[in-house]
mmCIF file of C-alpha atoms in Angstrom:
data_model
loop_
_atom_site.group_PDB
_atom_site.id
_atom_site.type_symbol
_atom_site.label_atom_id
_atom_site.label_comp_id
_atom_site.label_asym_id
_atom_site.label_seq_id
_atom_site.Cartn_x
_atom_site.Cartn_y
_atom_site.Cartn_z
ATOM 1 C CA MET A 15 -9.185 41.668 -14.396
ATOM 2 C CA ILE A 16 -8.822 39.887 -17.579
ATOM 3 C CA GLU A 17 -6.161 41.242 -20.208
ATOM 4 C CA HIS A 18 -7.577 40.834 -23.591
ATOM 5 C CA ILE A 19 -4.623 39.720 -25.634
ATOM 6 C CA GLN A 20 -4.348 37.849 -28.899
ATOM 7 C CA PRO A 21 -3.453 33.930 -28.826
ATOM 8 C CA MET A 22 -0.154 34.672 -30.505
ATOM 9 C CA ASP A 23 0.977 37.182 -28.092
ATOM 10 C CA ILE A 24 0.163 35.428 -24.999
ATOM 11 C CA GLU A 25 3.560 33.745 -24.687
ATOM 12 C CA GLN A 26 5.398 37.140 -25.335
ATOM 13 C CA ARG A 27 3.438 38.752 -22.744
ATOM 14 C CA SER A 28 4.284 35.852 -20.101
ATOM 15 C CA PHE A 29 7.981 36.111 -20.836
ATOM 16 C CA GLU A 30 7.830 39.925 -20.280
ATOM 17 C CA ILE A 31 6.145 39.369 -16.925
ATOM 18 C CA ILE A 32 8.881 36.742 -15.930
ATOM 19 C CA THR A 33 11.507 39.423 -16.892
ATOM 20 C CA GLU A 34 10.030 41.938 -14.843
ATOM 21 C CA LEU A 35 9.312 39.344 -12.005
ATOM 22 C CA LEU A 36 13.054 38.414 -12.007
ATOM 23 C CA GLY A 37 13.937 42.146 -11.247
ATOM 24 C CA GLN A 38 17.311 42.792 -10.922
ATOM 25 C CA ARG A 39 18.319 39.175 -11.136
ATOM 26 C CA ARG A 40 20.938 38.850 -14.050
ATOM 27 C CA LEU A 41 20.699 35.345 -15.747
ATOM 28 C CA ASP A 42 23.579 33.891 -17.780
ATOM 29 C CA PRO A 43 22.660 34.928 -21.277
ATOM 30 C CA GLU A 44 23.544 31.478 -22.646
ATOM 31 C CA ASN A 45 21.190 29.882 -20.217
ATOM 32 C CA GLU A 46 18.487 32.610 -20.068
ATOM 33 C CA LEU A 47 16.069 31.251 -22.654
ATOM 34 C CA VAL A 48 16.251 27.716 -20.887
ATOM 35 C CA ILE A 49 15.646 29.122 -17.308
ATOM 36 C CA LYS A 50 12.660 31.481 -18.496
ATOM 37 C CA ARG A 51 10.969 28.798 -20.382
ATOM 38 C CA VAL A 52 11.307 26.430 -17.233
ATOM 39 C CA ILE A 53 9.817 29.211 -15.172
ATOM 40 C CA HIS A 54 7.046 29.700 -17.867
ATOM 41 C CA THR A 55 6.142 26.114 -17.651
ATOM 42 C CA THR A 56 5.910 25.917 -13.983
ATOM 43 C CA ALA A 57 5.636 29.495 -12.576
ATOM 44 C CA ASP A 58 8.235 28.529 -10.053
ATOM 45 C CA PHE A 59 11.092 31.029 -9.681
ATOM 46 C CA GLU A 60 13.190 28.402 -7.612
ATOM 47 C CA TYR A 61 14.333 27.288 -11.169
ATOM 48 C CA ALA A 62 16.584 30.458 -11.584
ATOM 49 C CA ASP A 63 18.642 29.094 -8.700
ATOM 50 C CA SER A 64 18.377 25.403 -9.064
ATOM 51 C CA LEU A 65 19.032 24.886 -12.833
ATOM 52 C CA ALA A 66 22.807 23.796 -13.166
ATOM 53 C CA PHE A 67 24.391 23.976 -16.556
ATOM 54 C CA SER A 68 27.866 22.157 -17.703
ATOM 55 C CA GLU A 69 30.181 24.122 -19.613
ATOM 56 C CA HIS A 70 28.088 25.364 -22.876
ATOM 57 C CA ALA A 71 25.696 22.822 -22.259
ATOM 58 C CA VAL A 72 23.046 24.783 -24.242
ATOM 59 C CA GLN A 73 25.563 25.373 -27.117
ATOM 60 C CA LYS A 74 26.228 21.430 -27.323
ATOM 61 C CA GLY A 75 22.497 20.922 -27.198
ATOM 62 C CA LEU A 76 21.580 23.210 -30.115
ATOM 63 C CA ASP A 77 24.496 21.691 -32.151
ATOM 64 C CA ALA A 78 23.300 18.301 -31.494
ATOM 65 C CA LEU A 79 19.584 19.363 -32.557
ATOM 66 C CA ARG A 80 20.964 21.079 -35.514
ATOM 67 C CA ALA A 81 22.897 17.957 -36.505
ATOM 68 C CA GLY A 82 19.545 15.976 -36.271
ATOM 69 C CA CYS A 83 20.009 14.139 -33.104
ATOM 70 C CA ASP A 84 17.042 12.255 -31.506
ATOM 71 C CA ILE A 85 15.587 12.645 -28.075
ATOM 72 C CA VAL A 86 15.046 9.964 -25.503
ATOM 73 C CA THR A 87 12.563 10.445 -22.795
ATOM 74 C CA ASP A 88 11.647 8.467 -19.741
ATOM 75 C CA THR A 89 7.929 9.089 -19.731
ATOM 76 C CA GLN A 90 5.053 9.408 -22.551
ATOM 77 C CA MET A 91 4.155 13.072 -20.728
ATOM 78 C CA ALA A 92 7.550 14.348 -21.494
ATOM 79 C CA LYS A 93 7.379 12.911 -25.039
ATOM 80 C CA ALA A 94 3.923 14.437 -25.491
ATOM 81 C CA GLY A 95 5.115 17.915 -24.554
ATOM 82 C CA ILE A 96 7.854 18.061 -26.774
ATOM 83 C CA ASN A 97 7.233 20.240 -29.912
ATOM 84 C CA LYS A 98 7.604 17.177 -32.607
ATOM 85 C CA THR A 99 6.861 19.652 -35.587
ATOM 86 C CA ALA A 100 10.164 21.492 -34.501
ATOM 87 C CA LEU A 101 12.137 18.625 -33.833
ATOM 88 C CA THR A 102 11.095 16.647 -37.217
ATOM 89 C CA ARG A 103 12.022 19.619 -39.040
ATOM 90 C CA LEU A 104 15.644 19.195 -37.950
ATOM 91 C CA GLY A 105 15.686 15.452 -38.616
ATOM 92 C CA GLY A 106 15.224 14.252 -35.044
ATOM 93 C CA GLN A 107 12.677 12.222 -33.480
ATOM 94 C CA VAL A 108 11.434 11.292 -29.737
ATOM 95 C CA HIS A 109 11.950 7.777 -28.429
ATOM 96 C CA CYS A 110 10.197 6.620 -25.291
ATOM 97 C CA PHE A 111 10.552 2.738 -24.413
ATOM 98 C CA ILE A 112 8.527 2.775 -21.272
ATOM 99 C CA SER A 113 5.093 1.581 -22.253
ATOM 100 C CA ASP A 114 6.918 -1.009 -24.483
ATOM 101 C CA PRO A 115 5.440 -4.764 -23.277
ATOM 102 C CA ASP A 116 8.985 -6.354 -23.387
ATOM 103 C CA VAL A 117 10.432 -3.436 -21.238
ATOM 104 C CA ALA A 118 7.732 -4.108 -18.715
ATOM 105 C CA ARG A 119 8.139 -8.040 -18.688
ATOM 106 C CA GLU A 120 12.198 -7.474 -18.546
ATOM 107 C CA ALA A 121 11.813 -5.150 -15.698
ATOM 108 C CA LYS A 122 9.505 -7.484 -13.696
ATOM 109 C CA ASP A 123 11.823 -10.239 -14.164
ATOM 110 C CA ARG A 124 15.040 -8.378 -13.196
ATOM 111 C CA GLY A 125 13.167 -6.716 -10.198
ATOM 112 C CA ILE A 126 14.435 -3.202 -11.643
ATOM 113 C CA THR A 127 12.237 -0.215 -12.902
ATOM 114 C CA ARG A 128 10.727 -0.001 -16.289
ATOM 115 C CA ALA A 129 12.607 3.392 -16.586
ATOM 116 C CA ALA A 130 16.110 1.350 -15.903
ATOM 117 C CA VAL A 131 15.393 -0.883 -18.768
ATOM 118 C CA SER A 132 14.374 1.876 -21.068
ATOM 119 C CA MET A 133 17.648 3.562 -20.698
ATOM 120 C CA GLU A 134 19.564 0.185 -21.549
ATOM 121 C CA ARG A 135 17.195 0.087 -24.708
ATOM 122 C CA ALA A 136 18.071 3.606 -25.718
ATOM 123 C CA ALA A 137 21.848 2.780 -25.367
ATOM 124 C CA GLY A 138 21.156 0.414 -28.341
ATOM 125 C CA LEU A 139 20.231 3.613 -30.716
ATOM 126 C CA GLU A 140 22.646 4.375 -33.238
ATOM 127 C CA LYS A 141 22.075 7.979 -33.574
ATOM 128 C CA PRO A 142 23.435 10.850 -31.282
ATOM 129 C CA CYS A 143 20.741 11.295 -28.485
ATOM 130 C CA ILE A 144 19.894 13.882 -26.171
ATOM 131 C CA PHE A 145 18.411 12.171 -23.059
ATOM 132 C CA ALA A 146 15.596 14.119 -21.270
ATOM 133 C CA ILE A 147 14.574 12.600 -17.822
ATOM 134 C CA GLY A 148 11.841 14.174 -16.176
ATOM 135 C CA ASN A 149 10.420 11.468 -13.875
ATOM 136 C CA ALA A 150 12.601 8.362 -12.673
ATOM 137 C CA PRO A 151 15.858 8.754 -10.875
ATOM 138 C CA THR A 152 16.380 5.223 -11.712
ATOM 139 C CA ALA A 153 16.701 6.315 -15.454
ATOM 140 C CA LEU A 154 19.339 8.833 -14.288
ATOM 141 C CA LEU A 155 21.221 6.184 -12.191
ATOM 142 C CA THR A 156 21.030 3.705 -15.050
ATOM 143 C CA LEU A 157 22.458 6.402 -17.397
ATOM 144 C CA ARG A 158 25.420 6.934 -14.989
ATOM 145 C CA THR A 159 26.345 3.338 -15.107
ATOM 146 C CA LEU A 160 26.032 3.091 -18.929
ATOM 147 C CA LEU A 161 28.307 6.156 -19.263
ATOM 148 C CA ASP A 162 30.818 4.574 -16.922
ATOM 149 C CA GLU A 163 30.836 1.395 -18.907
ATOM 150 C CA GLY A 164 31.229 3.490 -22.148
ATOM 151 C CA ARG A 165 27.917 2.085 -23.677
ATOM 152 C CA VAL A 166 26.300 5.403 -24.271
ATOM 153 C CA SER A 167 27.560 9.066 -24.999
ATOM 154 C CA PRO A 168 24.662 11.326 -24.579
ATOM 155 C CA ALA A 169 24.872 14.586 -26.633
ATOM 156 C CA LEU A 170 23.243 16.239 -23.617
ATOM 157 C CA ILE A 171 21.564 14.900 -20.359
ATOM 158 C CA ILE A 172 18.407 16.850 -19.092
ATOM 159 C CA GLY A 173 18.301 15.717 -15.573
ATOM 160 C CA VAL A 174 15.153 16.926 -14.090
ATOM 161 C CA PRO A 175 13.534 13.958 -12.289
ATOM 162 C CA VAL A 176 10.821 14.965 -9.648
ATOM 163 C CA GLY A 177 10.281 13.527 -6.173
ATOM 164 C CA PHE A 178 11.570 11.916 -3.049
ATOM 165 C CA VAL A 179 13.440 8.694 -3.198
ATOM 166 C CA ASN A 180 17.025 9.092 -4.572
ATOM 167 C CA VAL A 181 15.950 12.089 -6.870
ATOM 168 C CA VAL A 182 18.515 14.562 -5.281
ATOM 169 C CA GLU A 183 21.188 11.502 -5.342
ATOM 170 C CA SER A 184 20.618 10.599 -8.969
ATOM 171 C CA LYS A 185 20.884 14.241 -10.084
ATOM 172 C CA GLU A 186 24.355 14.713 -8.180
ATOM 173 C CA GLN A 187 25.471 11.310 -10.062
ATOM 174 C CA ILE A 188 25.012 13.198 -13.250
ATOM 175 C CA LEU A 189 26.850 16.422 -12.344
ATOM 176 C CA THR A 190 30.079 14.268 -12.034
ATOM 177 C CA ALA A 191 29.365 11.697 -15.080
ATOM 178 C CA GLY A 192 31.548 13.789 -17.576
ATOM 179 C CA ALA A 193 28.582 14.317 -20.286
ATOM 180 C CA PRO A 194 27.053 17.576 -20.864
ATOM 181 C CA TYR A 195 24.077 18.287 -18.630
ATOM 182 C CA ILE A 196 21.272 20.625 -17.818
ATOM 183 C CA VAL A 197 20.157 19.266 -14.203
ATOM 184 C CA ALA A 198 17.333 20.695 -11.649
ATOM 185 C CA ARG A 199 19.114 20.320 -8.417
ATOM 186 C CA GLY A 200 17.010 19.375 -5.502
ATOM 187 C CA ARG A 201 13.801 17.453 -5.204
ATOM 188 C CA LYS A 202 11.922 19.410 -8.120
ATOM 189 C CA GLY A 203 11.431 18.838 -11.897
ATOM 190 C CA GLY A 204 8.939 17.124 -13.828
ATOM 191 C CA SER A 205 8.231 15.484 -17.540
ATOM 192 C CA ASN A 206 6.854 19.084 -18.284
ATOM 193 C CA VAL A 207 10.150 20.556 -17.181
ATOM 194 C CA ALA A 208 12.111 18.141 -19.353
ATOM 195 C CA ALA A 209 9.819 18.829 -22.267
ATOM 196 C CA ALA A 210 10.228 22.623 -21.671
ATOM 197 C CA ILE A 211 13.803 22.367 -21.744
ATOM 198 C CA CYS A 212 13.807 20.719 -25.016
ATOM 199 C CA ASN A 213 11.352 23.020 -26.499
ATOM 200 C CA ALA A 214 13.668 26.069 -25.442
ATOM 201 C CA LEU A 215 16.545 24.478 -27.140
ATOM 202 C CA LEU A 216 14.309 23.802 -30.372
ATOM 203 C CA TYR A 217 12.853 27.198 -30.377
ATOM 204 C CA GLN A 218 16.249 28.824 -30.498
ATOM 205 C CA ILE A 219 16.999 26.943 -33.933
ATOM 206 C CA THR A 220 13.541 26.851 -35.449
ATOM 207 C CA ARG A 221 11.828 30.115 -34.452
ATOM 208 C CA MET B 23 23.372 7.789 -0.348
ATOM 209 C CA ILE B 24 20.969 5.788 -2.671
ATOM 210 C CA GLU B 25 18.103 3.958 -0.846
ATOM 211 C CA HIS B 26 17.877 0.433 -2.320
ATOM 212 C CA ILE B 27 14.415 0.024 -2.691
ATOM 213 C CA GLN B 28 12.091 -2.357 -5.002
ATOM 214 C CA PRO B 29 10.219 -0.729 -7.629
ATOM 215 C CA MET B 30 6.868 -1.228 -6.435
ATOM 216 C CA ASP B 31 7.851 0.295 -3.133
ATOM 217 C CA ILE B 32 9.217 3.566 -4.477
ATOM 218 C CA GLU B 33 5.596 5.424 -4.566
ATOM 219 C CA GLN B 34 4.845 4.180 -1.064
ATOM 220 C CA ARG B 35 8.048 5.394 0.519
ATOM 221 C CA SER B 36 7.437 8.698 -1.358
ATOM 222 C CA PHE B 37 4.216 9.071 0.214
ATOM 223 C CA GLU B 38 5.495 8.137 3.521
ATOM 224 C CA ILE B 39 8.274 11.080 3.058
ATOM 225 C CA ILE B 40 5.675 13.564 2.008
ATOM 226 C CA THR B 41 3.578 12.754 5.178
ATOM 227 C CA GLU B 42 6.637 13.260 7.406
ATOM 228 C CA LEU B 43 7.507 16.445 5.728
ATOM 229 C CA LEU B 44 3.992 17.767 6.281
ATOM 230 C CA GLY B 45 4.650 17.360 10.117
ATOM 231 C CA GLN B 46 2.084 18.387 12.153
ATOM 232 C CA ARG B 47 0.040 19.948 9.292
ATOM 233 C CA ARG B 48 -3.538 18.334 9.041
ATOM 234 C CA LEU B 49 -5.016 17.820 5.645
ATOM 235 C CA ASP B 50 -8.831 17.216 5.244
ATOM 236 C CA PRO B 51 -9.146 13.445 4.904
ATOM 237 C CA GLU B 52 -11.500 13.677 2.060
ATOM 238 C CA ASN B 53 -8.900 15.838 -0.121
ATOM 239 C CA GLU B 54 -5.657 14.343 1.496
ATOM 240 C CA LEU B 55 -5.026 11.828 -1.407
ATOM 241 C CA VAL B 56 -5.348 14.374 -4.212
ATOM 242 C CA ILE B 57 -3.053 16.873 -2.008
ATOM 243 C CA LYS B 58 -0.519 14.514 -1.487
ATOM 244 C CA ARG B 59 -0.267 13.096 -5.058
ATOM 245 C CA VAL B 60 0.024 16.627 -6.243
ATOM 246 C CA ILE B 61 2.870 17.180 -3.944
ATOM 247 C CA HIS B 62 4.401 13.805 -5.121
ATOM 248 C CA THR B 63 4.044 14.964 -8.917
ATOM 249 C CA THR B 64 5.766 18.430 -8.152
ATOM 250 C CA ALA B 65 7.865 18.053 -4.812
ATOM 251 C CA ASP B 66 5.931 21.478 -4.283
ATOM 252 C CA PHE B 67 4.413 21.616 -0.769
ATOM 253 C CA GLU B 68 2.808 25.172 -1.541
ATOM 254 C CA TYR B 69 -0.349 22.820 -3.045
ATOM 255 C CA ALA B 70 -1.088 21.840 0.558
ATOM 256 C CA ASP B 71 -2.207 25.387 0.770
ATOM 257 C CA SER B 72 -3.383 26.464 -2.729
ATOM 258 C CA LEU B 73 -5.594 23.518 -3.732
ATOM 259 C CA ALA B 74 -9.073 24.492 -3.397
ATOM 260 C CA PHE B 75 -11.969 22.225 -3.027
ATOM 261 C CA SER B 76 -15.693 22.915 -3.545
ATOM 262 C CA GLU B 77 -18.014 20.856 -1.077
ATOM 263 C CA HIS B 78 -17.389 17.046 -1.686
ATOM 264 C CA ALA B 79 -15.708 17.700 -4.980
ATOM 265 C CA VAL B 80 -13.664 14.567 -4.310
ATOM 266 C CA GLN B 81 -16.926 12.432 -3.794
ATOM 267 C CA LYS B 82 -18.465 13.858 -6.844
ATOM 268 C CA GLY B 83 -15.486 13.145 -8.926
ATOM 269 C CA LEU B 84 -15.502 9.532 -7.695
ATOM 270 C CA ASP B 85 -19.195 8.968 -8.208
ATOM 271 C CA ALA B 86 -18.540 10.262 -11.762
ATOM 272 C CA LEU B 87 -15.690 8.038 -12.623
ATOM 273 C CA ARG B 88 -17.242 5.162 -11.030
ATOM 274 C CA ALA B 89 -20.206 5.744 -13.275
ATOM 275 C CA GLY B 90 -18.096 5.577 -16.291
ATOM 276 C CA CYS B 91 -17.591 9.356 -17.310
ATOM 277 C CA ASP B 92 -14.913 10.534 -19.484
ATOM 278 C CA ILE B 93 -12.132 13.197 -19.064
ATOM 279 C CA VAL B 94 -11.520 16.067 -21.110
ATOM 280 C CA THR B 95 -7.863 17.719 -21.216
ATOM 281 C CA ASP B 96 -6.572 20.688 -22.681
ATOM 282 C CA THR B 97 -3.360 19.164 -23.472
ATOM 283 C CA GLN B 98 -1.581 16.155 -25.071
ATOM 284 C CA MET B 99 0.523 16.140 -21.975
ATOM 285 C CA ALA B 100 -2.281 15.959 -19.563
ATOM 286 C CA LYS B 101 -3.870 13.166 -21.646
ATOM 287 C CA ALA B 102 -0.573 11.408 -21.814
ATOM 288 C CA GLY B 103 -0.295 11.509 -17.956
ATOM 289 C CA ILE B 104 -3.585 10.079 -17.148
ATOM 290 C CA ASN B 105 -3.895 6.533 -16.533
ATOM 291 C CA LYS B 106 -5.708 5.003 -19.253
ATOM 292 C CA THR B 107 -5.815 1.559 -17.954
ATOM 293 C CA ALA B 108 -7.597 2.411 -14.856
ATOM 294 C CA LEU B 109 -10.008 4.845 -16.684
ATOM 295 C CA THR B 110 -10.786 2.323 -19.224
ATOM 296 C CA ARG B 111 -11.607 -0.245 -16.666
ATOM 297 C CA LEU B 112 -14.352 2.124 -15.399
ATOM 298 C CA GLY B 113 -15.841 2.480 -18.870
ATOM 299 C CA GLY B 114 -14.210 5.951 -19.553
ATOM 300 C CA GLN B 115 -11.907 7.596 -21.977
ATOM 301 C CA VAL B 116 -9.982 10.857 -22.456
ATOM 302 C CA HIS B 117 -10.569 13.519 -25.144
ATOM 303 C CA CYS B 118 -8.206 16.204 -26.158
ATOM 304 C CA PHE B 119 -9.338 18.077 -29.168
ATOM 305 C CA ILE B 120 -6.378 20.675 -29.172
ATOM 306 C CA SER B 121 -4.215 19.132 -32.044
ATOM 307 C CA ASP B 122 -7.088 18.601 -34.399
ATOM 308 C CA PRO B 123 -6.624 20.398 -37.599
ATOM 309 C CA ASP B 124 -10.083 21.724 -37.790
ATOM 310 C CA VAL B 125 -9.796 23.242 -34.152
ATOM 311 C CA ALA B 126 -6.630 25.087 -35.169
ATOM 312 C CA ARG B 127 -8.189 26.427 -38.350
ATOM 313 C CA GLU B 128 -11.427 27.536 -36.562
ATOM 314 C CA ALA B 129 -9.051 29.168 -33.633
ATOM 315 C CA LYS B 130 -6.979 31.116 -36.284
ATOM 316 C CA ASP B 131 -10.189 32.269 -38.077
ATOM 317 C CA ARG B 132 -11.853 33.605 -35.094
ATOM 318 C CA GLY B 133 -8.800 34.983 -33.376
ATOM 319 C CA ILE B 134 -9.236 32.889 -30.254
ATOM 320 C CA THR B 135 -7.101 30.245 -28.720
ATOM 321 C CA ARG B 136 -7.223 26.344 -29.768
ATOM 322 C CA ALA B 137 -7.978 25.699 -26.029
ATOM 323 C CA ALA B 138 -11.057 27.763 -26.446
ATOM 324 C CA VAL B 139 -12.263 26.139 -29.418
ATOM 325 C CA SER B 140 -11.587 22.674 -27.951
ATOM 326 C CA MET B 141 -13.764 23.414 -24.906
ATOM 327 C CA GLU B 142 -16.750 24.325 -27.443
ATOM 328 C CA ARG B 143 -16.016 20.865 -29.092
ATOM 329 C CA ALA B 144 -16.086 19.016 -25.813
ATOM 330 C CA ALA B 145 -19.520 20.808 -24.992
ATOM 331 C CA GLY B 146 -20.843 18.628 -27.667
ATOM 332 C CA LEU B 147 -19.770 15.378 -26.033
ATOM 333 C CA GLU B 148 -22.939 13.555 -24.889
ATOM 334 C CA LYS B 149 -21.614 11.607 -21.894
ATOM 335 C CA PRO B 150 -20.983 13.348 -18.437
ATOM 336 C CA CYS B 151 -17.353 14.777 -18.286
ATOM 337 C CA ILE B 152 -14.589 15.629 -15.947
ATOM 338 C CA PHE B 153 -12.676 18.617 -17.309
ATOM 339 C CA ALA B 154 -8.878 18.674 -16.549
ATOM 340 C CA ILE B 155 -7.149 21.804 -17.471
ATOM 341 C CA GLY B 156 -3.678 22.353 -16.607
ATOM 342 C CA ASN B 157 -2.577 24.821 -19.218
ATOM 343 C CA ALA B 158 -4.580 27.163 -21.009
ATOM 344 C CA PRO B 159 -6.603 29.796 -18.939
ATOM 345 C CA THR B 160 -8.901 30.586 -21.958
ATOM 346 C CA ALA B 161 -10.082 26.778 -21.713
ATOM 347 C CA LEU B 162 -11.316 27.786 -18.109
ATOM 348 C CA LEU B 163 -12.661 31.104 -19.325
ATOM 349 C CA THR B 164 -14.601 29.583 -22.245
ATOM 350 C CA LEU B 165 -15.945 26.873 -19.861
ATOM 351 C CA ARG B 166 -17.173 29.555 -17.454
ATOM 352 C CA THR B 167 -19.111 31.228 -20.639
ATOM 353 C CA LEU B 168 -20.436 27.472 -21.588
ATOM 354 C CA LEU B 169 -21.535 27.071 -18.164
ATOM 355 C CA ASP B 170 -23.453 30.417 -17.860
ATOM 356 C CA GLU B 171 -24.913 29.570 -21.004
ATOM 357 C CA GLY B 172 -25.808 26.246 -19.735
ATOM 358 C CA ARG B 173 -24.203 24.376 -22.556
ATOM 359 C CA VAL B 174 -21.965 22.038 -20.374
ATOM 360 C CA SER B 175 -22.615 20.739 -16.976
ATOM 361 C CA PRO B 176 -19.040 19.236 -15.957
ATOM 362 C CA ALA B 177 -19.327 16.541 -13.369
ATOM 363 C CA LEU B 178 -16.000 18.085 -11.943
ATOM 364 C CA ILE B 179 -13.632 20.978 -13.235
ATOM 365 C CA ILE B 180 -10.170 20.475 -12.303
ATOM 366 C CA GLY B 181 -8.791 23.970 -13.097
ATOM 367 C CA VAL B 182 -5.129 24.170 -12.626
ATOM 368 C CA PRO B 183 -3.589 26.142 -15.428
ATOM 369 C CA VAL B 184 -0.003 27.568 -14.999
ATOM 370 C CA GLY B 185 1.289 30.879 -16.067
ATOM 371 C CA PHE B 186 1.242 34.387 -15.951
ATOM 372 C CA VAL B 187 -1.417 35.837 -18.245
ATOM 373 C CA ASN B 188 -5.016 35.649 -16.893
ATOM 374 C CA VAL B 189 -4.158 32.599 -14.852
ATOM 375 C CA VAL B 190 -5.114 33.559 -11.873
ATOM 376 C CA GLU B 191 -8.409 35.612 -13.092
ATOM 377 C CA SER B 192 -9.418 32.347 -14.939
ATOM 378 C CA LYS B 193 -9.262 30.213 -11.734
ATOM 379 C CA GLU B 194 -11.115 32.672 -9.862
ATOM 380 C CA GLN B 195 -13.857 32.475 -12.347
ATOM 381 C CA ILE B 196 -14.354 28.808 -11.815
ATOM 382 C CA LEU B 197 -14.598 29.180 -7.949
ATOM 383 C CA THR B 198 -17.924 31.194 -8.411
ATOM 384 C CA ALA B 199 -19.303 29.274 -11.781
ATOM 385 C CA GLY B 200 -21.398 26.770 -9.737
ATOM 386 C CA ALA B 201 -19.919 23.645 -10.700
ATOM 387 C CA PRO B 202 -17.929 21.287 -8.789
ATOM 388 C CA TYR B 203 -14.113 21.989 -8.656
ATOM 389 C CA ILE B 204 -10.735 21.315 -7.589
ATOM 390 C CA VAL B 205 -8.568 24.320 -8.421
ATOM 391 C CA ALA B 206 -4.877 25.545 -7.564
ATOM 392 C CA ARG B 207 -5.058 29.068 -6.557
ATOM 393 C CA GLY B 208 -2.558 31.200 -7.826
ATOM 394 C CA ARG B 209 0.068 31.135 -10.842
ATOM 395 C CA LYS B 210 1.110 27.347 -10.339
ATOM 396 C CA GLY B 211 -0.451 24.230 -11.786
ATOM 397 C CA GLY B 212 0.345 22.367 -14.983
ATOM 398 C CA SER B 213 -0.594 19.536 -17.208
ATOM 399 C CA ASN B 214 1.252 17.263 -14.664
ATOM 400 C CA VAL B 215 -0.909 18.460 -11.966
ATOM 401 C CA ALA B 216 -4.024 17.895 -13.821
ATOM 402 C CA ALA B 217 -3.125 14.427 -14.627
ATOM 403 C CA ALA B 218 -1.798 13.747 -11.170
ATOM 404 C CA ILE B 219 -5.350 14.868 -9.723
ATOM 405 C CA CYS B 220 -7.131 12.601 -12.271
ATOM 406 C CA ASN B 221 -4.967 9.617 -11.080
ATOM 407 C CA ALA B 222 -5.436 10.346 -7.620
ATOM 408 C CA LEU B 223 -9.191 10.009 -7.882
ATOM 409 C CA LEU B 224 -8.689 6.899 -10.337
ATOM 410 C CA TYR B 225 -6.562 5.076 -7.822
ATOM 411 C CA GLN B 226 -8.968 5.442 -5.024
ATOM 412 C CA ILE B 227 -11.272 3.443 -7.092
ATOM 413 C CA THR B 228 -9.251 0.883 -9.040
ATOM 414 C CA ARG B 229 -6.360 0.150 -6.460
#
C-alpha cells in the first residue's frame, strides 16, 4: 500500500523507519547521523557495524567544512552526489581529476590507475581537503603513500571503496595512517556511500 | 596482503572472484552479466536473488541500445555513472531533468516530487528510451501512471530505487505494468545500481 506523503516529509519518514528498524541498537550519538544517512542511501544495515570512525572524526570533518575546506573525490558519481549548494555556501568546492585527459595519459604511461594519479594531483591543492573515496582502492593506497611521505594532510579521509581486489586491504591501511578517517570496513561501500557521508556532514551545518 | 595487478586486469580479476564466491549458484546465462556487474558495483550478493527480469529484458535492452536509444535517469549520480563514451558510440545520450529549474518550480507548485515531474518531461521525448531509476519511487509510480495512460512506451524500465518509503511498492507496480523491466525487489538499489545495469548492457555491445 502506497503511503501518501509530501515530498519534503519523505526523508524524515525514512529516517524514522530506519530508527525503528535499528530497534534496541544504540549508535554513538556523534556518529549517528552519518550512519543513518549511509543506511538511508543503501538500505543496508550492515553499515551500522562496518563503519569505523577515528576519534572525533565527525567533529573534525564538520570543523573543516565550516572553515571552507574543499572535497576531493575519486569518481564523477561521488562528485555528482555531493550537495554542491551546501558546500558552496560554506566556501568549498569538489575536485575530481579522474576524467582529465592528462591524468589518463600519465596513468597509461606509468602503468598505474587513473585514481592513483588523481590523488597525486590532489596533493598539489593548496586548500585543506576532505578526501572522499568511494570506488578505487588504489586511491587509498596512494593516499597512504602520500601521507607517509608528508605530501598530504587530509582534514578527513572518507575511505569507502567497494569491491574485490585490494579493497579490504586498502581500507585497513587507512585505519593506521594517522589521519582522521571514516572507513567502511569490508568489501562494501561505493560512490553513493562516499557522497552520503559528505552530505551527512554538510547537513549538520547547513540545515 | 596487496595483490599486484595491472589496472586493466582489476575488473577481470574482480569478476573471477565474484564467480568463485557465487560457488555452485547457477545464474540464468541471459542475465548473468547484469547480475555480476551489480554485485561488482555493490559487493552485495543479495542481488543474485533480488534482481527480477521480465522475459528477454536484457535482449530487449540490447536491441534498443543497438538501435541508438536514449537513457533517462532520475538522478545526476546515475547519469554520471553511465559510460557516455559507449552510449554515444551507439547514437544515444542520457537525459536527466531533475535539476532543471522549471522542474523544481512545477514540483513545488503541484506538491509532488521533482522526480515525478522529471518523468512527465521524459514522456515528451521523441526517441525510444530506457528509463533507469535508481533513487525515487515516485519516478516509478509516475512511470506506471504514464504507461497506463499510454503516454510512454519504454524500451526497458530499470527499476532500482533504494529506501524506505513506497520503494518496495513502487517496484511491484512496475512488475505488472506490461513494459520490459529489470527490477531489484525489496528496499535495496541505488543510482550506482541503475548505472551499473546500463553499463552491463552497453559493455555487451561495445566491448
